[in-house]
Amino acid sequence: METPNRNLDTISSTPSSTTKEGVLVRKEDSGSTISSGTEVGKVLSDESNTAEPSTSIEKPEFIDTSNSSLNTISSSPSISSSTTEEGGSASEEDNDSTIPSKTDSVLTIENNKDQSVQEVESMKLIPIYCLYNDTNGEHLYTVDANEKDVLYHQHDWGYEGVAWYAPASGRAVYRLYNPSLRNHLYTMDTNEVRVLTRYHGWQSDNNGRPVFYSGGAVPIYRLYNDGLRGLHHWTTDKNEYVVLPRHGWKQEGTTFYASQIGEPIQTQYASKLIYNGQFYSVRGKYGRMIIVNKKHPLRSDYHPGEDATAGVQVRKLIGDMQKLGFPISSSYSGFRSYSDQTQLYQNFVRANGQAVADRFAARPGYSEHQTGLAFDILNSQGGSLTDASVRWMHANLHRYGFILRYKQGKEHVTGYQYESWHIRYVGKEAEDIYRSGLTLEEYFGIPGGGY
């Protein structure tokens, strides 16, 4: 089987703090750092309040476009600006700063020839490049094409395309970095910059100058994850903004604005599929999760055998069902190699034709059984599982770390007809998926359906 192309999201390290020619410079110093367990929040409103460094500052809420109240976050370096929907309180002199970009990073919109030079200049758009680090879950946003290339080619970050286009002038946005937490923060609040860099171990990137500007009609939403070192994520994708709270993120409203939506390679952070040369996976709440369906195959020589933890749990599930009196066989159909699946699939095709076989049998390389994480539960008396067995099993699978993989009425999503007996081990996130009522594809926003 032809190996799928490597996904651009494959990454492993954090941005280097080493100064490189043409790269936004991170100012290194020996300032105090803030631990991930320190509660920080609202920046102090004036210098008189900052005479004594504080390790616990109340965090305000961002104001979103619906004016709904937002959760207060703690135990992280989450510092939200005290802002309006525009997202900051930068002074006029801050907004006059020159943005550090190369001339080839500026996209000029073609206008009618009779437009004045001033009108054309006012419509210059700055591409904001986005990179993603799968190791620590962080996104990095930069106008510097050289920084983008250096990180992508030399530091194993994945390039995700242009996140959005910023105006050439407007409300100044600053970028901070905390070397202890390995987090970046983007803010328009100059007082927030001052407090964080002075007392909490953060450093100003780009020598304290703006890294881009806010302005336009496209809202940029901000989310926060206390479980990932207080990471923040910025996105123009409203659907992503809605999906991420299912995965431990908290909505913080509109933080600033863009002039135009970009052309990201993938817009949904929740569905960032990584291909490692053998299988695709997505980041879940508790770690990476292998994804196999008709759109995302396994390599033919991937042969992990039965997953040890999944094997223990499926036998525990079967044993408990037997104790309750359900006619469940101690035998089950678990791991299948690529060659095993080839033979099985060919038998089904000969008996039913390919179109019919594809509805209930996976082609070789496309079967979850090859991961060692999928199991078919069998009736001890032969035939299908009893209705009572199915009801109990489906209501309790998540307690053992399993989900029902091919749900009723979801063939257009999963690619397969309803299978009451086919379960998939996903670990601790099984309960979240079960409570959502969604298929694995729907839960992570992953493409599914046919080949």
Coordinates of C-alpha atoms in Angstrom, one line a residue, residues 45-303:
S45 CA -4.1 49.1 36.9
D46 CA -1.3 51.5 37.8
E47 CA 2.3 51.6 38.9
S48 CA 1.4 52.5 42.5
N49 CA -0.2 49.1 42.8
T50 CA 2.9 47.3 41.5
A51 CA 5.4 48.5 44.1
E52 CA 5.2 45.1 45.7
P53 CA 5.5 42.2 43.3
S54 CA 2.4 40.0 43.5
T55 CA 2.3 36.3 43.0
S56 CA -1.5 36.2 42.9
I57 CA -3.4 38.6 40.7
E58 CA -7.1 38.4 40.0
K59 CA -7.8 37.6 36.4
P60 CA -10.4 39.6 34.6
E61 CA -12.7 38.3 31.9
F62 CA -12.4 39.0 28.2
I63 CA -15.6 40.6 26.8
D64 CA -16.9 38.6 23.9
T65 CA -19.3 39.8 21.2
S66 CA -22.3 38.3 23.0
N67 CA -21.3 40.0 26.3
S68 CA -21.7 36.6 28.1
S69 CA -19.8 36.1 31.3
L70 CA -16.7 34.0 31.1
N71 CA -15.0 31.7 33.6
T72 CA -12.2 32.9 35.8
I73 CA -9.2 30.8 35.3
S74 CA -6.5 30.0 37.8
S75 CA -3.4 27.9 38.4
S76 CA -1.7 29.1 35.2
P77 CA 0.0 32.2 33.7
S78 CA -3.3 33.2 32.1
I79 CA -3.2 37.0 32.0
S80 CA -6.2 38.5 30.2
S81 CA -6.3 42.2 29.3
S82 CA -8.8 44.5 30.8
T83 CA -10.2 45.4 27.4
T84 CA -13.2 46.1 25.3
E85 CA -14.0 43.8 22.4
E86 CA -11.1 45.4 20.5
G87 CA -9.0 43.7 23.1
G88 CA -6.5 46.2 24.5
S89 CA -5.5 49.6 25.9
A90 CA -2.4 50.4 23.9
S91 CA -1.5 54.1 23.7
E92 CA -1.2 56.1 20.6
E93 CA 2.5 56.1 20.7
D94 CA 2.4 52.3 20.8
N95 CA 0.3 52.2 17.7
D96 CA 2.9 54.3 15.8
S97 CA 5.5 51.5 16.1
T98 CA 6.7 50.0 12.8
I99 CA 5.9 46.4 12.3
P100 CA 9.0 44.2 11.6
S101 CA 8.2 42.6 8.3
K102 CA 9.9 42.0 5.0
T103 CA 8.5 43.6 1.9
D104 CA 7.7 40.2 0.4
S105 CA 5.5 39.6 3.4
V106 CA 3.1 42.3 2.5
L107 CA 0.1 41.5 0.3
T108 CA -1.2 44.5 -1.6
I109 CA -4.8 44.3 -2.8
E110 CA -5.2 45.3 -6.4
N111 CA -7.4 48.4 -6.8
N112 CA -8.7 50.5 -9.6
K113 CA -6.0 52.6 -11.1
D114 CA -7.7 55.8 -10.2
Q115 CA -7.3 55.1 -6.4
S116 CA -4.9 57.3 -4.6
V117 CA -1.6 56.0 -3.3
Q118 CA -2.9 56.7 0.2
E119 CA -5.9 54.4 -0.3
V120 CA -3.8 51.6 -1.7
E121 CA -1.4 51.9 1.3
S122 CA -4.2 51.8 3.7
M123 CA -5.3 48.4 2.3
K124 CA -2.0 46.6 2.7
L125 CA -2.5 43.3 4.5
I126 CA 0.1 41.5 6.5
P127 CA 0.0 37.7 6.5
I128 CA 0.1 36.2 10.0
Y129 CA 1.9 32.8 9.6
C130 CA 0.9 30.1 12.0
L131 CA 3.0 27.2 13.2
Y132 CA 2.0 24.4 15.6
N133 CA 4.1 22.3 18.0
D134 CA 2.6 18.9 18.6
T135 CA 4.9 18.2 21.5
N136 CA 3.6 21.0 23.7
G137 CA 0.4 21.9 21.9
E138 CA 1.3 25.5 21.2
H139 CA 0.5 27.6 18.2
L140 CA 2.9 30.4 17.2
Y141 CA 1.9 33.4 15.1
T142 CA 4.4 35.6 13.3
V143 CA 4.7 38.1 10.4
D144 CA 8.3 37.2 9.9
A145 CA 8.6 34.7 7.0
N146 CA 12.2 34.0 8.0
E147 CA 11.2 33.1 11.5
K148 CA 8.6 30.8 10.1
D149 CA 11.1 29.1 7.9
V150 CA 13.8 28.8 10.5
L151 CA 11.4 27.2 13.0
Y152 CA 9.8 24.9 10.5
H153 CA 13.0 23.7 8.8
Q154 CA 15.4 23.7 11.8
H155 CA 13.3 23.2 14.9
D156 CA 10.6 20.7 13.8
W157 CA 7.6 23.0 14.1
G158 CA 4.8 22.3 11.6
Y159 CA 3.7 25.1 9.3
E160 CA -0.1 25.6 9.1
G161 CA -0.4 28.4 6.6
V162 CA -1.7 31.9 7.0
A163 CA -4.0 32.2 10.0
W164 CA -5.3 35.6 9.1
Y165 CA -4.3 38.9 7.5
A166 CA -3.6 41.9 9.8
P167 CA -3.7 45.6 8.8
A168 CA -0.4 47.5 8.3
S169 CA -1.4 49.8 11.2
G170 CA -3.9 49.9 14.0
R171 CA -4.0 48.6 17.6
A172 CA -0.5 47.3 18.4
V173 CA -0.3 43.6 19.5
Y174 CA 2.8 42.5 21.5
R175 CA 4.2 39.0 21.9
L176 CA 5.6 37.7 25.2
Y177 CA 7.4 34.5 25.9
N178 CA 7.9 32.6 29.2
P179 CA 10.9 30.2 29.0
S180 CA 9.9 28.3 32.1
L181 CA 6.4 27.6 30.8
R182 CA 7.4 27.5 27.1
N183 CA 4.3 29.6 26.4
H184 CA 3.7 32.7 24.2
L185 CA 1.1 35.3 24.9
Y186 CA -0.3 38.0 22.5
T187 CA -1.7 41.1 24.1
M188 CA -2.6 44.7 23.3
D189 CA -2.4 45.8 26.9
T190 CA 0.9 47.6 27.6
N191 CA 0.4 47.5 31.3
E192 CA 0.0 43.7 31.1
V193 CA 3.2 43.6 29.2
R194 CA 4.9 45.7 31.9
V195 CA 3.7 43.6 34.8
L196 CA 4.4 40.3 33.3
T197 CA 7.9 41.1 32.1
R198 CA 8.8 42.9 35.4
Y199 CA 7.5 40.4 37.9
H200 CA 6.5 37.1 36.4
G201 CA 9.4 35.8 34.3
W202 CA 7.9 36.8 30.9
Q203 CA 10.1 38.3 28.2
S204 CA 9.2 40.6 25.4
D205 CA 9.8 39.3 21.9
N206 CA 10.9 41.6 19.1
N207 CA 12.6 43.9 21.5
G208 CA 9.3 45.1 22.9
R209 CA 8.0 46.3 19.6
P210 CA 4.6 45.2 18.2
V211 CA 4.6 42.0 16.2
F212 CA 1.4 42.8 14.3
Y213 CA -1.7 45.0 14.5
S214 CA -5.4 44.6 15.3
G215 CA -8.0 46.1 13.0
G216 CA -10.8 45.0 10.7
A217 CA -14.0 43.2 10.9
V218 CA -12.9 39.6 11.4
P219 CA -13.0 38.6 15.1
I220 CA -10.1 36.6 16.5
Y221 CA -11.3 34.4 19.3
R222 CA -9.2 33.4 22.2
L223 CA -9.3 30.1 24.2
Y224 CA -7.4 29.0 27.3
N225 CA -6.4 25.5 28.6
D226 CA -5.3 25.3 32.2
G227 CA -4.4 21.6 31.7
L228 CA -1.8 22.5 29.0
R229 CA 0.5 24.8 31.0
G230 CA -2.0 27.6 30.7
L231 CA -1.8 27.7 26.9
H232 CA -3.8 30.1 24.9
H233 CA -5.1 29.6 21.4
W234 CA -6.2 32.2 18.9
T235 CA -8.5 31.5 15.9
T236 CA -10.8 33.0 13.4
D237 CA -12.7 29.8 13.1
K238 CA -16.0 30.1 15.0
N239 CA -16.6 26.3 14.7
E240 CA -13.2 25.6 16.2
Y241 CA -14.1 28.0 19.0
V242 CA -17.2 26.0 19.7
V243 CA -15.6 22.5 19.4
L244 CA -12.5 23.1 21.6
P245 CA -14.4 23.3 24.9
R246 CA -15.1 19.6 24.5
H247 CA -11.4 19.1 24.8
G248 CA -10.5 21.0 28.0
W249 CA -10.4 24.5 26.5
K250 CA -12.3 27.5 27.9
Q251 CA -13.7 30.3 25.7
E252 CA -12.4 33.8 26.5
G253 CA -14.2 35.8 23.8
T254 CA -12.9 38.1 21.1
T255 CA -9.4 39.4 21.8
F256 CA -8.6 41.3 18.7
Y257 CA -9.6 41.7 15.0
A258 CA -8.2 40.8 11.6
S259 CA -8.7 42.4 8.2
Q260 CA -9.2 39.2 6.4
I261 CA -9.3 35.4 7.0
G262 CA -6.2 33.6 5.9
E263 CA -5.7 30.3 4.1
P264 CA -4.8 27.8 6.9
I265 CA -3.8 24.3 5.9
Q266 CA -6.2 23.1 8.7
T267 CA -8.4 25.5 10.5
Q268 CA -9.6 23.3 13.4
Y269 CA -7.0 22.8 16.1
A270 CA -9.1 20.0 17.6
S271 CA -8.8 18.0 14.4
K272 CA -5.0 18.3 13.8
L273 CA -4.2 14.9 12.4
I274 CA -0.5 13.9 12.5
Y275 CA 0.9 11.2 10.4
N276 CA 4.1 9.6 11.8
G277 CA 4.8 7.3 8.9
Q278 CA 2.7 4.4 10.3
F279 CA -0.6 5.9 11.4
Y280 CA -2.6 9.1 11.9
S281 CA -3.3 10.4 15.3
V282 CA -5.0 13.4 16.9
R283 CA -4.4 15.1 20.3
G284 CA -7.0 14.2 22.8
K285 CA -7.4 15.5 26.4
Y286 CA -5.1 12.8 27.8
G287 CA -2.7 12.2 24.9
R288 CA -2.6 11.2 21.3
M289 CA -5.2 8.9 19.9
I290 CA -4.8 6.8 16.8
I291 CA -7.4 7.5 14.0
V292 CA -8.3 4.9 11.4
N293 CA -11.1 5.2 9.0
K294 CA -11.7 5.2 5.2
K295 CA -9.8 8.5 4.9
H296 CA -6.9 7.7 7.2
P297 CA -5.2 4.3 6.6
L298 CA -2.4 2.5 8.4
R299 CA 0.9 1.4 6.8
S300 CA 0.8 -2.2 5.6
D301 CA 3.7 -3.2 7.8
Y302 CA 2.3 -1.7 11.0
H303 CA 2.0 -4.7 13.3

